[in-house]
Structure formats: structure tokens, C-alpha cells
Coordinates of C-alpha atoms and ligand atoms in Angstrom, one line a residue:
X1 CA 7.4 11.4 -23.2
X2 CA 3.9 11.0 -25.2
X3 CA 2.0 14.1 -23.9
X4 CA -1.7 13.6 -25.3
X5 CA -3.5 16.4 -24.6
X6 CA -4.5 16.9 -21.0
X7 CA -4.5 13.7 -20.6
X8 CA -1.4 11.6 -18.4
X9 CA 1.6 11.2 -20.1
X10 CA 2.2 7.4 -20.4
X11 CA 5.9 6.3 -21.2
X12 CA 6.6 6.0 -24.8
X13 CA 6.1 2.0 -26.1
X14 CA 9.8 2.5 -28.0
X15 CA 10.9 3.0 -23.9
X16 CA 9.2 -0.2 -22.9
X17 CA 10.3 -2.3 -25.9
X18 CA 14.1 -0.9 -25.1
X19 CA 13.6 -2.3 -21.6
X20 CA 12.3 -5.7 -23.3
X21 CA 15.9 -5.8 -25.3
X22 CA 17.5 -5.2 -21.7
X23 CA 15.7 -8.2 -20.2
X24 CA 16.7 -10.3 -23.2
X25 CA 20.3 -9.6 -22.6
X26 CA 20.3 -10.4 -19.1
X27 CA 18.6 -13.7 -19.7
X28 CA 21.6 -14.2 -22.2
X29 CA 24.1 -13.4 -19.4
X30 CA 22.3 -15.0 -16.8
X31 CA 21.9 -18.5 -18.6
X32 CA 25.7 -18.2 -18.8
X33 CA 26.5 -17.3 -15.5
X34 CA 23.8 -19.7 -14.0
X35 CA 24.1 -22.7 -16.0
X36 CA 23.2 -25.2 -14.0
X37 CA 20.5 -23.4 -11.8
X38 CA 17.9 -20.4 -12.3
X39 CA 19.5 -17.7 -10.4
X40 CA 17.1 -16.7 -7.5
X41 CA 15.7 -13.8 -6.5
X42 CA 14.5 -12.7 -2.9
X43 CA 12.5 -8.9 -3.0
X44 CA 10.7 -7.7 0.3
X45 CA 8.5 -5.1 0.5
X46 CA 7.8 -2.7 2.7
X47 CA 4.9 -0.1 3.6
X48 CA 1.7 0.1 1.6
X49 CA 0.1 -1.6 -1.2
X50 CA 1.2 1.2 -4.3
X51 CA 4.9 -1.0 -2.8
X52 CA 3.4 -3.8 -3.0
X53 CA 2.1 -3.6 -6.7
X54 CA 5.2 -2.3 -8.0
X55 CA 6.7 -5.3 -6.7
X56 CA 4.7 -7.0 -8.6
X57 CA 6.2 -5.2 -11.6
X58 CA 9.8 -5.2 -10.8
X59 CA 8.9 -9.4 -10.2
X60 CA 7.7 -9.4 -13.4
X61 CA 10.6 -8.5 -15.1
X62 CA 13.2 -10.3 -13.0
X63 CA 11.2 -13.3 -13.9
X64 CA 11.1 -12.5 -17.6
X65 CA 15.3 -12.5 -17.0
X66 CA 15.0 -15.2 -15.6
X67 CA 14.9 -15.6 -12.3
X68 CA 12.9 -17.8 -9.9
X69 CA 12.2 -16.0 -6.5
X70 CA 13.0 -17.2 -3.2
X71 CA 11.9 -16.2 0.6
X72 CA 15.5 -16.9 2.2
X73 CA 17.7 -14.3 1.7
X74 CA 20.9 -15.9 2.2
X75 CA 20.1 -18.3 -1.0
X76 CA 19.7 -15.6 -3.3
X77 CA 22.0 -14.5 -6.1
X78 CA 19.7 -11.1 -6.3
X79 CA 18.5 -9.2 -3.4
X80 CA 16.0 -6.1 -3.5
X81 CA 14.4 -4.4 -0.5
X82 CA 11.2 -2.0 -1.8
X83 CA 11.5 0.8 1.0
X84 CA 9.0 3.0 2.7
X85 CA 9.6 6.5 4.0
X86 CA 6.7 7.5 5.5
X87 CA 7.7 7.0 9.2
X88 CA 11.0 6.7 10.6
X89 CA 10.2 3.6 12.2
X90 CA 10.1 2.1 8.7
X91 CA 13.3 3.3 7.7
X92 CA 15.2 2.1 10.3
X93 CA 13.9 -1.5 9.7
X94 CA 15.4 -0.9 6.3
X95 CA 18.9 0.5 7.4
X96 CA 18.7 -2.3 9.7
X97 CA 18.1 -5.0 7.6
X98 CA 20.5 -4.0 4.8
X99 CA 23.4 -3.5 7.2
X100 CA 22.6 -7.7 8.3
X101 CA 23.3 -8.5 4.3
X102 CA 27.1 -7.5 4.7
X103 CA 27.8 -10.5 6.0
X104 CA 26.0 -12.7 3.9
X105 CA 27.4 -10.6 1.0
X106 CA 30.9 -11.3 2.3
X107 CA 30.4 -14.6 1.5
X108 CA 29.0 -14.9 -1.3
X109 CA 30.7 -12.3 -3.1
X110 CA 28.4 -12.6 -6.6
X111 CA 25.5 -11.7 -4.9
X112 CA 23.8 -8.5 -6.1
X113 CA 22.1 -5.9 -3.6
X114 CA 19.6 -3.5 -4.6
X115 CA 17.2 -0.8 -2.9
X116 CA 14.6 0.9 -4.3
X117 CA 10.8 2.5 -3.3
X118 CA 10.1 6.1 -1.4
X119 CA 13.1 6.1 0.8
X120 CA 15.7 5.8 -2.0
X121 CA 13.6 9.4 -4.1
X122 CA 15.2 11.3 -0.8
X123 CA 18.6 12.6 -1.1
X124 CA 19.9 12.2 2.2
X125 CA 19.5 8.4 2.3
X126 CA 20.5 7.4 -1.5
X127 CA 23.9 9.8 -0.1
X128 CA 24.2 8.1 3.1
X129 CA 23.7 4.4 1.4
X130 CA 27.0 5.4 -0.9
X131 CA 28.6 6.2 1.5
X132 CA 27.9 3.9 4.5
X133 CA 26.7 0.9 2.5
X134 CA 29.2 0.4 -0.7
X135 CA 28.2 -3.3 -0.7
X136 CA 24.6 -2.2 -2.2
X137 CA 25.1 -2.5 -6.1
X138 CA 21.9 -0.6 -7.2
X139 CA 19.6 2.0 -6.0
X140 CA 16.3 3.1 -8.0
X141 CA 13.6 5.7 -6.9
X142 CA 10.2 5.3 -7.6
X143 CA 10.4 6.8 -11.0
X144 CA 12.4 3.9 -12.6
X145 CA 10.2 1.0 -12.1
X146 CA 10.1 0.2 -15.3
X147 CA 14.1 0.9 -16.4
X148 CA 14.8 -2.1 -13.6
X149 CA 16.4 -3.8 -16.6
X150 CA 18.5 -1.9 -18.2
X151 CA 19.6 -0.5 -14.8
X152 CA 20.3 -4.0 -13.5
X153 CA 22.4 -4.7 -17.2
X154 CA 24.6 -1.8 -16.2
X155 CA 25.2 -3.6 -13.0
X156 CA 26.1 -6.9 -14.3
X157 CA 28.1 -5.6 -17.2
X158 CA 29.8 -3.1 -15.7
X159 CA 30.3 -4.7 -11.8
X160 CA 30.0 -0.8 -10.9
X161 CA 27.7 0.5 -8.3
X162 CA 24.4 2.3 -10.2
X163 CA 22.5 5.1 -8.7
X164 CA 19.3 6.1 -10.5
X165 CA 17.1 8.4 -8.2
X166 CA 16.1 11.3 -10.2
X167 CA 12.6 12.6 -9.9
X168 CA 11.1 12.1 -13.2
X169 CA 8.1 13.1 -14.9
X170 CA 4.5 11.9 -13.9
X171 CA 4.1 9.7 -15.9
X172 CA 2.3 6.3 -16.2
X173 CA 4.3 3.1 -17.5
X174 CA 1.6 0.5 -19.2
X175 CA 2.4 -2.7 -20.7
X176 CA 5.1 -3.9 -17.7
X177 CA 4.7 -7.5 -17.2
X178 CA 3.4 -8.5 -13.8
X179 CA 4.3 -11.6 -11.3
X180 CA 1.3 -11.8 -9.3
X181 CA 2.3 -13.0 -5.5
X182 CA -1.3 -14.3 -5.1
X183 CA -3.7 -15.6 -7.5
X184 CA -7.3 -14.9 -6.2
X185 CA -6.7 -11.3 -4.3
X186 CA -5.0 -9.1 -6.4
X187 CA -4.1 -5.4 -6.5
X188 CA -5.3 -3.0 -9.4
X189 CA -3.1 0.5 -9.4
X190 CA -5.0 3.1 -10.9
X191 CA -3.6 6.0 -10.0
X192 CA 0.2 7.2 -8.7
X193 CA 1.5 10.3 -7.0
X194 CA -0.1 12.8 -4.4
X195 CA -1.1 16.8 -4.8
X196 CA -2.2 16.9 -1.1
X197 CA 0.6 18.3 0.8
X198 CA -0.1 17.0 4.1
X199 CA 2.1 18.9 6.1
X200 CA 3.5 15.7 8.2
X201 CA 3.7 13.6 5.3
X202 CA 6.9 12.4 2.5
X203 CA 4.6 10.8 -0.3
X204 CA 4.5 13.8 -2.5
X205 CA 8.2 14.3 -2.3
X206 CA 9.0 10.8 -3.2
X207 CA 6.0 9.8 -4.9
X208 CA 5.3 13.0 -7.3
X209 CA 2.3 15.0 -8.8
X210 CA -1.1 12.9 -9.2
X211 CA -1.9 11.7 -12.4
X212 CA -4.3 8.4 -13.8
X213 CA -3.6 5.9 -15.3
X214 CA -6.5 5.5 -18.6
X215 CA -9.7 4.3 -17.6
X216 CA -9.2 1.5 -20.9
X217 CA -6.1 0.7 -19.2
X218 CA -7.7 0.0 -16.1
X219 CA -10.4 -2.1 -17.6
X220 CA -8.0 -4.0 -19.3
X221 CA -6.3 -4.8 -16.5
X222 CA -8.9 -5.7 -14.7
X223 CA -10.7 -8.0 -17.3
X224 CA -7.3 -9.7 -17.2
X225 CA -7.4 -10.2 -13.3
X226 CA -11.2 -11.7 -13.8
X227 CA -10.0 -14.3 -16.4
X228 CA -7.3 -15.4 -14.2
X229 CA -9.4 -16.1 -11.3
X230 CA -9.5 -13.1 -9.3
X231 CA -11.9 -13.1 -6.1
X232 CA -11.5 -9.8 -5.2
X233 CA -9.9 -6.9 -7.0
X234 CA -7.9 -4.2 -4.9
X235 CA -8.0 -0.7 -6.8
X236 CA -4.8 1.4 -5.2
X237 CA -3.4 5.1 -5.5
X238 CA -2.7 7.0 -2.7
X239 CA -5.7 9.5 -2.9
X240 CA -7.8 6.4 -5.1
X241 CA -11.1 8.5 -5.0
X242 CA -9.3 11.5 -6.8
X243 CA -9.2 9.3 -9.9
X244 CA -9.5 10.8 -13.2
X245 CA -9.0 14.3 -11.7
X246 CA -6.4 16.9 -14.0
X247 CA -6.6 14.4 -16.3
X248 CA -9.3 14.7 -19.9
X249 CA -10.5 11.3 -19.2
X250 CA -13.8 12.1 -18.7
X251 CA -14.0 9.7 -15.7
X252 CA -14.2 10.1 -12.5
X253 CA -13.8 7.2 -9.3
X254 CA -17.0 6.5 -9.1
X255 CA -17.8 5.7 -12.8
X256 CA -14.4 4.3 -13.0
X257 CA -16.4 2.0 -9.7
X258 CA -19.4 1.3 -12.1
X259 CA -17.8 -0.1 -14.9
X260 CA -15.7 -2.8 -13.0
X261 CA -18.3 -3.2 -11.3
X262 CA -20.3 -3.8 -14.6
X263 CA -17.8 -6.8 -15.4
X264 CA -19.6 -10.3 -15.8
X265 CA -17.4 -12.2 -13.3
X266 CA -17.3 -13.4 -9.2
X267 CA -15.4 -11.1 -7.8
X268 CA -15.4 -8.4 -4.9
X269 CA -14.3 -4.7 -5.4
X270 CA -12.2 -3.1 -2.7
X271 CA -10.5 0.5 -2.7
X272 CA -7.6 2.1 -1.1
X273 CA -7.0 5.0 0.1
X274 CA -9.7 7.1 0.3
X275 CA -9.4 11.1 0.8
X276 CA -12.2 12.6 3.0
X277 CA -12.2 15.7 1.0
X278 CA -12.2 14.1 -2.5
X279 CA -15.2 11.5 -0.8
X280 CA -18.4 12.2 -2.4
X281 CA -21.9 11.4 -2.3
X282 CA -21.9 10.5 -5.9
X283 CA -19.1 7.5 -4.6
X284 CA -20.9 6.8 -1.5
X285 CA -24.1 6.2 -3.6
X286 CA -22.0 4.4 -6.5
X287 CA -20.7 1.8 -3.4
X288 CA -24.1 1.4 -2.6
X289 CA -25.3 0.5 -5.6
X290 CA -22.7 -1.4 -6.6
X291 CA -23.2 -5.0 -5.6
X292 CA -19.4 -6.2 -6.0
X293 CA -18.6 -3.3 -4.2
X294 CA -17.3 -4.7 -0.7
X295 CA -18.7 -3.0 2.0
X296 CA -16.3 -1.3 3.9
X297 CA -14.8 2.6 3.6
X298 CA -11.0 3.3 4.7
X299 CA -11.6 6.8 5.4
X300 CA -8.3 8.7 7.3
X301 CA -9.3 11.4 9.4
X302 CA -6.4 11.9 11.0
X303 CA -7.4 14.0 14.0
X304 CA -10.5 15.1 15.4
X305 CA -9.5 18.3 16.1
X306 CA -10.2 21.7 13.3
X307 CA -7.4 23.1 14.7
X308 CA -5.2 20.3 14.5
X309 CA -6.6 19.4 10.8
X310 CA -6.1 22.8 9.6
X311 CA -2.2 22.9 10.7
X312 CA -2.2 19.1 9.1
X313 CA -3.6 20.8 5.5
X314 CA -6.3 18.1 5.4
X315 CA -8.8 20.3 3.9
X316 CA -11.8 19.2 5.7
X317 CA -13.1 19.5 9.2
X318 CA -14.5 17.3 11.7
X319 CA -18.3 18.3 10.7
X320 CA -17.3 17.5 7.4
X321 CA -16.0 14.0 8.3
X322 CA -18.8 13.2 10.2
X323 CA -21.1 14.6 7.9
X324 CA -20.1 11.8 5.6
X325 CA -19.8 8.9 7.6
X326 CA -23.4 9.3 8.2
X327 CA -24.5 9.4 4.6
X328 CA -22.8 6.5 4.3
X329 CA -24.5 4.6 7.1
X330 CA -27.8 6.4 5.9
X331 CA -27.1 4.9 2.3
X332 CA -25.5 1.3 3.4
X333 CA -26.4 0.9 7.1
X334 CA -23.9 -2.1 7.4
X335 CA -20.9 -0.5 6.2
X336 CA -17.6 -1.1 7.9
X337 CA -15.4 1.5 8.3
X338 CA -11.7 2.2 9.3
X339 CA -9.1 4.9 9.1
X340 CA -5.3 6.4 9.7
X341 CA -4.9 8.3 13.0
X342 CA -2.1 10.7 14.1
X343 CA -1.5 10.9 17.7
X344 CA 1.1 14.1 18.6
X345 CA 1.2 16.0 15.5
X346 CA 3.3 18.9 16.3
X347 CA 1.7 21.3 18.6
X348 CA -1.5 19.2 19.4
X349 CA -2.6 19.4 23.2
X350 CA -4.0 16.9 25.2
X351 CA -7.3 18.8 24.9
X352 CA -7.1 18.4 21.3
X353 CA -6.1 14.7 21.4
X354 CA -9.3 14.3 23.2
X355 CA -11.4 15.1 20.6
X356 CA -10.0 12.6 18.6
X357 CA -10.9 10.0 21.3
X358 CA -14.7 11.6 21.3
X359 CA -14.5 11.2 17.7
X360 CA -13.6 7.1 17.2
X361 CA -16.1 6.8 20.0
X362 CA -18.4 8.8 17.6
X363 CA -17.9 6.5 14.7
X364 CA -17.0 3.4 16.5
X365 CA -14.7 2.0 13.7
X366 CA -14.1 -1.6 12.9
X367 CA -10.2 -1.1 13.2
X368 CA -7.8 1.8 12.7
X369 CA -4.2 2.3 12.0
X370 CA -2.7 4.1 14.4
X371 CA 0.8 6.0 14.6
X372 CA 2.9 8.4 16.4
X373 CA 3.6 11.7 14.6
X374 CA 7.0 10.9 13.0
X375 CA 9.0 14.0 11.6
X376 CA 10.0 13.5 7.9
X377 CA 12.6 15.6 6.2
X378 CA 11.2 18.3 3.8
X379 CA 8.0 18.2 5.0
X380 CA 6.2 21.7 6.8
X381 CA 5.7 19.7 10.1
X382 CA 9.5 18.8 10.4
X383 CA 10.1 23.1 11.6
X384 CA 6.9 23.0 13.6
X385 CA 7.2 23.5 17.4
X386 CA 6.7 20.0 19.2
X387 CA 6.8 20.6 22.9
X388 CA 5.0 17.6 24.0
X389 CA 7.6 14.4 25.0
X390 CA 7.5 11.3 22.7
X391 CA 6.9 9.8 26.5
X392 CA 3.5 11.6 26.5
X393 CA 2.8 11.4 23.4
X394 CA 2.8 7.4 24.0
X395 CA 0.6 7.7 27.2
X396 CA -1.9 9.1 24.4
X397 CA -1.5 6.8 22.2
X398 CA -2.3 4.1 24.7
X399 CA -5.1 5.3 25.7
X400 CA -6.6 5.6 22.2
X401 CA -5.9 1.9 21.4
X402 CA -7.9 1.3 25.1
X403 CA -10.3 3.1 23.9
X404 CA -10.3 0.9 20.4
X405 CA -9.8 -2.1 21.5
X406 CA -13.2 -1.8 23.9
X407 CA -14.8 -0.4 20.8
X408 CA -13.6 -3.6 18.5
X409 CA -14.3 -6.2 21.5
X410 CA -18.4 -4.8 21.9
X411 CA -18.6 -4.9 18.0
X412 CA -17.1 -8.4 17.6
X413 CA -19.8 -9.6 20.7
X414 CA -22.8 -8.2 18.6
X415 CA -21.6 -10.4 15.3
X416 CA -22.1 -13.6 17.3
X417 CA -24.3 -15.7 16.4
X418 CA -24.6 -14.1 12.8
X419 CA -23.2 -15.5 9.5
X420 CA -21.4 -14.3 6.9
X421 CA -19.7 -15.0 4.3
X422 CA -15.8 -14.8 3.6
X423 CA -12.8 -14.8 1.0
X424 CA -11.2 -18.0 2.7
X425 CA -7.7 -16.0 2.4
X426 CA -5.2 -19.3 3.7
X427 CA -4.3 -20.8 7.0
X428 CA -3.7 -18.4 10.0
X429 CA -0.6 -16.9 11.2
X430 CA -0.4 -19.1 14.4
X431 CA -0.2 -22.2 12.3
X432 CA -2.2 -24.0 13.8
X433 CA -4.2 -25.6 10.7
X434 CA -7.1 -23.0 10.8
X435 CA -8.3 -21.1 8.2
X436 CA -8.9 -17.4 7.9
X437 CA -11.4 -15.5 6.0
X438 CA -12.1 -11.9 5.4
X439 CA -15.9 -10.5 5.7
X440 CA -17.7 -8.1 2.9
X441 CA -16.5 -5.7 6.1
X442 CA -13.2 -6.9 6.3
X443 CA -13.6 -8.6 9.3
X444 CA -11.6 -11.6 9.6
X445 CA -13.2 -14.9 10.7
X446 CA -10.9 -18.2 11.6
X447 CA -12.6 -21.2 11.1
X448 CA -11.8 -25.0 10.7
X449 CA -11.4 -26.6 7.1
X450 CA -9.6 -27.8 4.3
X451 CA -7.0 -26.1 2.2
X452 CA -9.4 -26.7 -0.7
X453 CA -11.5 -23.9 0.6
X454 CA -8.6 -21.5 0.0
X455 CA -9.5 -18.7 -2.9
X456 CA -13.6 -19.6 -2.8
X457 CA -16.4 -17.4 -1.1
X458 CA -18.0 -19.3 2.5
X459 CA -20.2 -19.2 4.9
X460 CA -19.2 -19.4 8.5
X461 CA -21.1 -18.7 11.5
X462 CA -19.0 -17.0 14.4
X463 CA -19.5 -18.7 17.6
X464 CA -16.6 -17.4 19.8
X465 CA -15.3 -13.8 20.4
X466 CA -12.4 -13.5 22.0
X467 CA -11.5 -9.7 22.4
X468 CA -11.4 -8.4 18.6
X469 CA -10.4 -12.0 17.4
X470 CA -13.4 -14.0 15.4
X471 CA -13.8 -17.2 15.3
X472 CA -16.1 -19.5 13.9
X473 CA -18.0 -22.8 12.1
X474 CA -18.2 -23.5 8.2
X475 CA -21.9 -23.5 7.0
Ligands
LIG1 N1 -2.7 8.6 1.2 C1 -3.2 8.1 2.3 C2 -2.2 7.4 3.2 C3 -0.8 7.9 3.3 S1 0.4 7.2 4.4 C4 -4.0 9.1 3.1 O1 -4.0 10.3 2.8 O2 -4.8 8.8 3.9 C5 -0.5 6.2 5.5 C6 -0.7 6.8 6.8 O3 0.5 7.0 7.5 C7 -1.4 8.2 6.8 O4 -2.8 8.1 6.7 C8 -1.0 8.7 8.2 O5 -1.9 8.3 9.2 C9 0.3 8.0 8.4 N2 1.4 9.0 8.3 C10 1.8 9.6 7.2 N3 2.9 10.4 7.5 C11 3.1 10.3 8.8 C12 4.1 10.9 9.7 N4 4.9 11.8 9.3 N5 4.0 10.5 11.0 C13 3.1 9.6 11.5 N6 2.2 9.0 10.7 C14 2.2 9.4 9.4
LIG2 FE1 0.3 11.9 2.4 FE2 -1.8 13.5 2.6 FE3 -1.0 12.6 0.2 FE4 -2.1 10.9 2.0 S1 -3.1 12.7 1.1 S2 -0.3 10.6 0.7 S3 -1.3 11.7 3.9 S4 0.1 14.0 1.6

């Protein structure tokens, strides 16, 4: 590992260039074994975007071996699920969905299975998938991103089942080549790993210690996204406004903000996620005098309640929270803002759940996220006393997305009328030839037109609002 002072340890170029040999040999192999065909590739990914983007990665290099990727499972000759363990909900989906490949796998006996992402970095599942699943050929943490091909050559060379889930050092791989899954909004990591410790929550375990990747990286990277026609550029980490910190940089998120920002080039600048406690108002001011910078703020807050947010190790209080929300509608009045909820954190009341209600009506959000506390292995809050039923529990939950949906349905009613303008992001999940946009807010719009329009900033006025759904006329 090249350890430059201070600074985050970036994976030695002799590592990357090894893993370039690997990718050449497959493509030898493959070419041999495929002759007529590109072999095909399906990879779904589950959870949030830091999955998403190292899909991205582990795409790359498949394609560099050459294969072509597929979205039917049961035509590929290469099969990788990204996991997610932050709830248990999400893990079942996985354990689900691997357990409907045997069959396929039966038939097609070449085909090769592989897991990897935040679920496979816990011991108990990489155990339980040896020894429940011994149709799965490969399993890789989050650690080995970048050693997908010289893991995968083991596989194909060997035929033996390969299990690489050690936790590694934090360090930053640069220089991995990237397959893009969409050509005008594109993801940017720029920094990995969590310190924060939430007491409900897995990331840190199967994510490791913070650390950044070079702000000349970044800028690279993102010079790269402008000249291949990016619209809007997604920065990612999973506390993305602790940037730059225990690292000698020198730069901090919202500098980091500026000088994208600073790039000659169309394109919108959006961030995710942000940590209340690491929220400043040097980056509030920054967004507002950013003009790329989109206007809306994922904030989690979690819970209204100090009690509740001290047990959670959040680190701020509900003054606090508040306190910036309203510098950031003092300094950009039309901001749109969201955020992550936890409804029945171990030990919570009803009283306490209430002031979590008080709060969102406080705010009034455009949307949130909402879960159910889920109990994750390892983690402080798995011990904690839960008395209250999962039953309960859902009663509360119901009547916070009341609460929200009211909320989203009087905001939607004061946007008509208005116009704004939108990333025309494709046509909408109902297929019914309409087109969907996204505001500066995040707000999306549906609207009739063209699939030319896709991937261009428009105009569209909304004239109908339908609960919390938008839609609207071209301008
Ligand atoms: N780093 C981000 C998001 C991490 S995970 C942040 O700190 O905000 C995304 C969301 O999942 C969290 O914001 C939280 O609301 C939810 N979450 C995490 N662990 C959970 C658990 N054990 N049970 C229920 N929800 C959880
Ligand atoms: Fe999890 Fe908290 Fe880190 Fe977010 S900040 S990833 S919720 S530990």
C-alpha cells in the first residue's frame, strides 16, 4: 500500500496493472470458450448509489474481458448480484433471489454465480452462502472491487469456489475502468467508508474507516464526465460532506463544491448523503452560491427526538437540525429538502415518535425515505431492549407516511401553474409513452414528448396534481 503522508492510501498502480494482466487472460480464455458469441453478463445492484458506482467498476472490467451485459438472467453465462446489508428486508431479497438461480444454474451448468457488496464483508452470510448455496462460485467483499479479475481467473482456471471477504485496508483504488449504465446522469464517488457509528447501522462494519479519494482525482473524473456529455453530476460517499476530513488534502466539501462547480460545461451538481453534524454554513453558503449547484439538501435526521438521537449516536440534536434547515432557507429560500427517517428504534415511545411527526410537519419535506428499525448484527442497537411490537411499530409508521403524503400533496398544489425546468430523465415507469423529468428540486414532472428530449434540460409547465404525482405541458 502507498501511504503518502496523511494523506489516503491509494492502491499501488503495480496492483492495478497486475489486475490489467488478469483481464487480459480472461479475454484469452473467454474468446476460446465463447467463440462464436460474446459471453454475457447480467449484474444487479442493490441498495444505494456507493453500489451502484462500484458496479459501474466491476462493469468496467467485465467488459474490458469481454463481456457484453444482459438484463435476463437466465441468458447469461456470468451472474453477479451487488448486495446491501443495511436492513434485513434487503437481504432477504438477496437470499431470495440467489436461491431462484439454482435452477437456472442446473441447466446450464457453465454458468458462473457471483456475490459481492456489504452483505458478503459480514461473516455470518459469506459462512451461510458456503454452506447453503455451493452453486455460487465467487464471493467478494467490498474491499476487492478492484481484484474482480484476478478473483474471477481463479474461478475459471481453477472451476473451484473462491471466497475473498477480508476487510482490507482503506484505501482508494484510481484508475479502474468504468461502464457507465447512463450517459447524461452520472455518479462521481468521492469518498468511501464511515467513522460515524450509528448505533442501528452495518455500513461501518462492511464498508470501513472514511477516507477521500484526491481532490485531482476527483476533478479528473469529473472533467471526464463533462466531455462525455454529462447533465448532471452525482457526487457520492456515505457521509459526502465529510470530504477531505483526516486526510492532508487541504480540501474540504465545500471547496471540493467550488471547483466543479468552477468547470466550464452544462451540467447540474447533486450530492449524497449528507451528515447533519458535518453540514456547515460554509456548504450551505457554497450551494448557494454555486449556480450548478442543484437545489435540493438530503439531510437524514433520523428522529426528532434528543433522547432518541443520543441513544442513535447521531451527534446532533433536534435544535441543531433545525437550526440548519433554516439557514438554508434563509440563504436559498427555494431549496428542496428530504431526508432518512427511523421509525421504532429500540426503546423509542410513542411520545417520542411524536416528535418526529412535529418535526417533518416543522420542515415540511419534499419526500423522505422512510424505514422500520431493522436490527443488524454487530451493531450497539442489536442488544438494545425493544419492547414495542413490529405491529405497532407499523401503526407508526403509517401514520407518518399520512402525515407525508398530506405534506407532499399541499406542496405539489402550490407548484401548479409554475414552470420549471427539468433533466428529461426517459419515459415513465407506467409505459405509457410519457416522459419524466426531474426539477432543480428533484421533483419529478411527467410530460408529453419525444424521445429526442431525453438527456436535454426543458421547460414544462405543471398543470395537473394528482396527490404527490406531477404532471405537466412542454414550453
Ligand atoms: N450515510 C447515510 C445513509 C446510510 S444508510 C446517512 O448517515 O444518512 C441509509 C438509511 O438507511 C439511513 O439514513 C437510515 O435511515 C436507514 N437505516 C440504516 N440502518 C438502518 C437500520 N438498522 N434499520 C432501519 N433503517 C436503517
Ligand atoms: Fe450509517 Fe450513520 Fe455512517 Fe450513515 S453516518 S452510514 S447511518 S453509521
Amino acid at each position: 500500500m502507498s501511504v503518502k503522508a496523511g494523506l489516503a492510501p491509494e492502491i499501488p498502480l503495480e496492483e492495478i496493472m497486475k489486475q490489467r494482466e488478469y483481464i487480459d487472460k480472461i479475454r484469452t480464455i473467454l474468446a476460446v470458450k465463447y467463440p462464436v458469441s460474446p459471453p454475457k453478463a447480467y449484474v444487479h445492484t442493490y441498495g444505494c448509489q456507493g453500489n451502484v458506482a462500484d458496479s459501474e467498476r466491476i462493469k468496467g472490467q467485465l467488459y474490458e474481458m469481454g463481456y457484453v451485459f444482459t438484463e435476463n438472467r437466465e441468458d447469461a453465462d456470468f451472474v453477479l448480484f451487488n448486495t446491501c446489508a443495511v436492513r434485513e428486508h434487503a437481504e432477504d431479497r438477496v437470499f431470495g433471489n440467489v436461491g431462484a438461480l439454482k435452477p437456472i444454474k442446473n441447466e446450464k451448468k457453465d454458468m458462473i454465480i457471483a456475490l459481492c457488496g456489504c452483505m458478503m464483508q459480514q461473516p455470518h452470510v459469506s459462512e451461510r452462502i458456503k454452506k447453503s448455496y455451493p452453486y455460487v462460485n465467487l464471493v467478494f467483499g467490498t474491499f476487492a472491487v478492484h481484484r474482480v479479475p484476478e478473483l474471477l481467473y481463479k474461478v475459471l482456471r481453477s472451476g473451484k469456489r473462491v471466497f475473498e471477504t477480508e476487510e482490507g485496508e482503506p484505501a482508494v483504488a484510481e484508475g479502474l475502468p468504468v461502464y457507465r449504465d447512463r450517459d447524461f446522469k452520472m455518479w462521481l464517488p468521492i469518498m468511501y467508508g464511515c467513522n460515524n457509528f450509528c448505533s442501528y447501522c452495518v455500513v461501518p462494519y462492511v464498508r470501513g474507516r472514511e477516507r477521500s479519494r484526491s481532490p485531482e482525482a476527483v476533478i479528473e473524473e469529473a472533467k471526464e464526465l463533462i466531455s462525455l456529455g454529462a447533465k448532471e453530476i452525482t457526487l457520492l460517499g456515505q457521509n459526502v460532506n465529510s470530504y477531505g476530513k483526516n486526510s492532508a488534502y487541504g480540501v474540504n466539501f465545500p471547496r471540493l463544491l467550488r471547483m466543479i462547480n468552477d468547470l466550464p460545461g452544462d451540467f447540474k451538481i447533486r450530492f449524497m448523503t449528507s451528515h447533519p453534524k458535518d453540514c456547515t454554513k460554509e456548504l450551505l453558503d457554497t450551494m448557494a452560491s454555486c449556480e450548478k449547484v442543484a437545489r435540493h439538501l438530503h439531510l437524514p435526521f433520523q428522529s426528532g427526538n434528543n433522547r432518541v438521537l443520543k441513544e442513535m449516536n447521531r451527534g446532533y440534536t433536534r435544535e441543531d437540525y433545525l437550526g440548519l434547515i433554516s439557514y438554508a432557507r434563509k440563504v436559498m429560500p427555494d431549496i428542496s429538502l428530504t431526508s432518512d427517517i427511523i421509525v421504532g428504534f429500540p426503546g423509542e415511545t410513542y411520545e417520542e415518535f411524536l416528535d418526529t411527526l412535529s418535526l417533518i410537519e416543522e420542515v415540511r419535506f419534499t419526500s423522505l425515505f422512510t424505514f422500520i428499525f431493522s436490527p443488524r448484527k454487530g451493531t450497539k442497537a442489536e442488544n438494545m431492549e425493544d419492547p414495542v411490537t413490529y405491529k405497532e411499530k407499523s401503526s407508526w409508521f403509517s401514520l407518518l407516511l399520512k402525515k407525508q403524503e398530506s405534506i407532499a400533496a399541499k406542496r405539489c398544489q402550490s407548484m401548479l401553474g409554475n414552470t420549471y425546468e427539468v433533466l428529461v430523465e426517459g419515459f415513465t415507469k407506467e409505459n405509457d409513452g410519457r416522459l419524466t423529468g426531474r426539477t432543480d428540486g428533484n421533483i419529478n414532472i411527467d410530460f408529453e414528448g419525444d424521445a429526442s428530449l431525453i438527456g436535454t434540460y426543458r421547460k414544462v409547465k405543471v398543470t395537473n396534481a394528482l396527490n404527490w404525482i406531477l404532471s405537466g405541458e412542454l414550453q
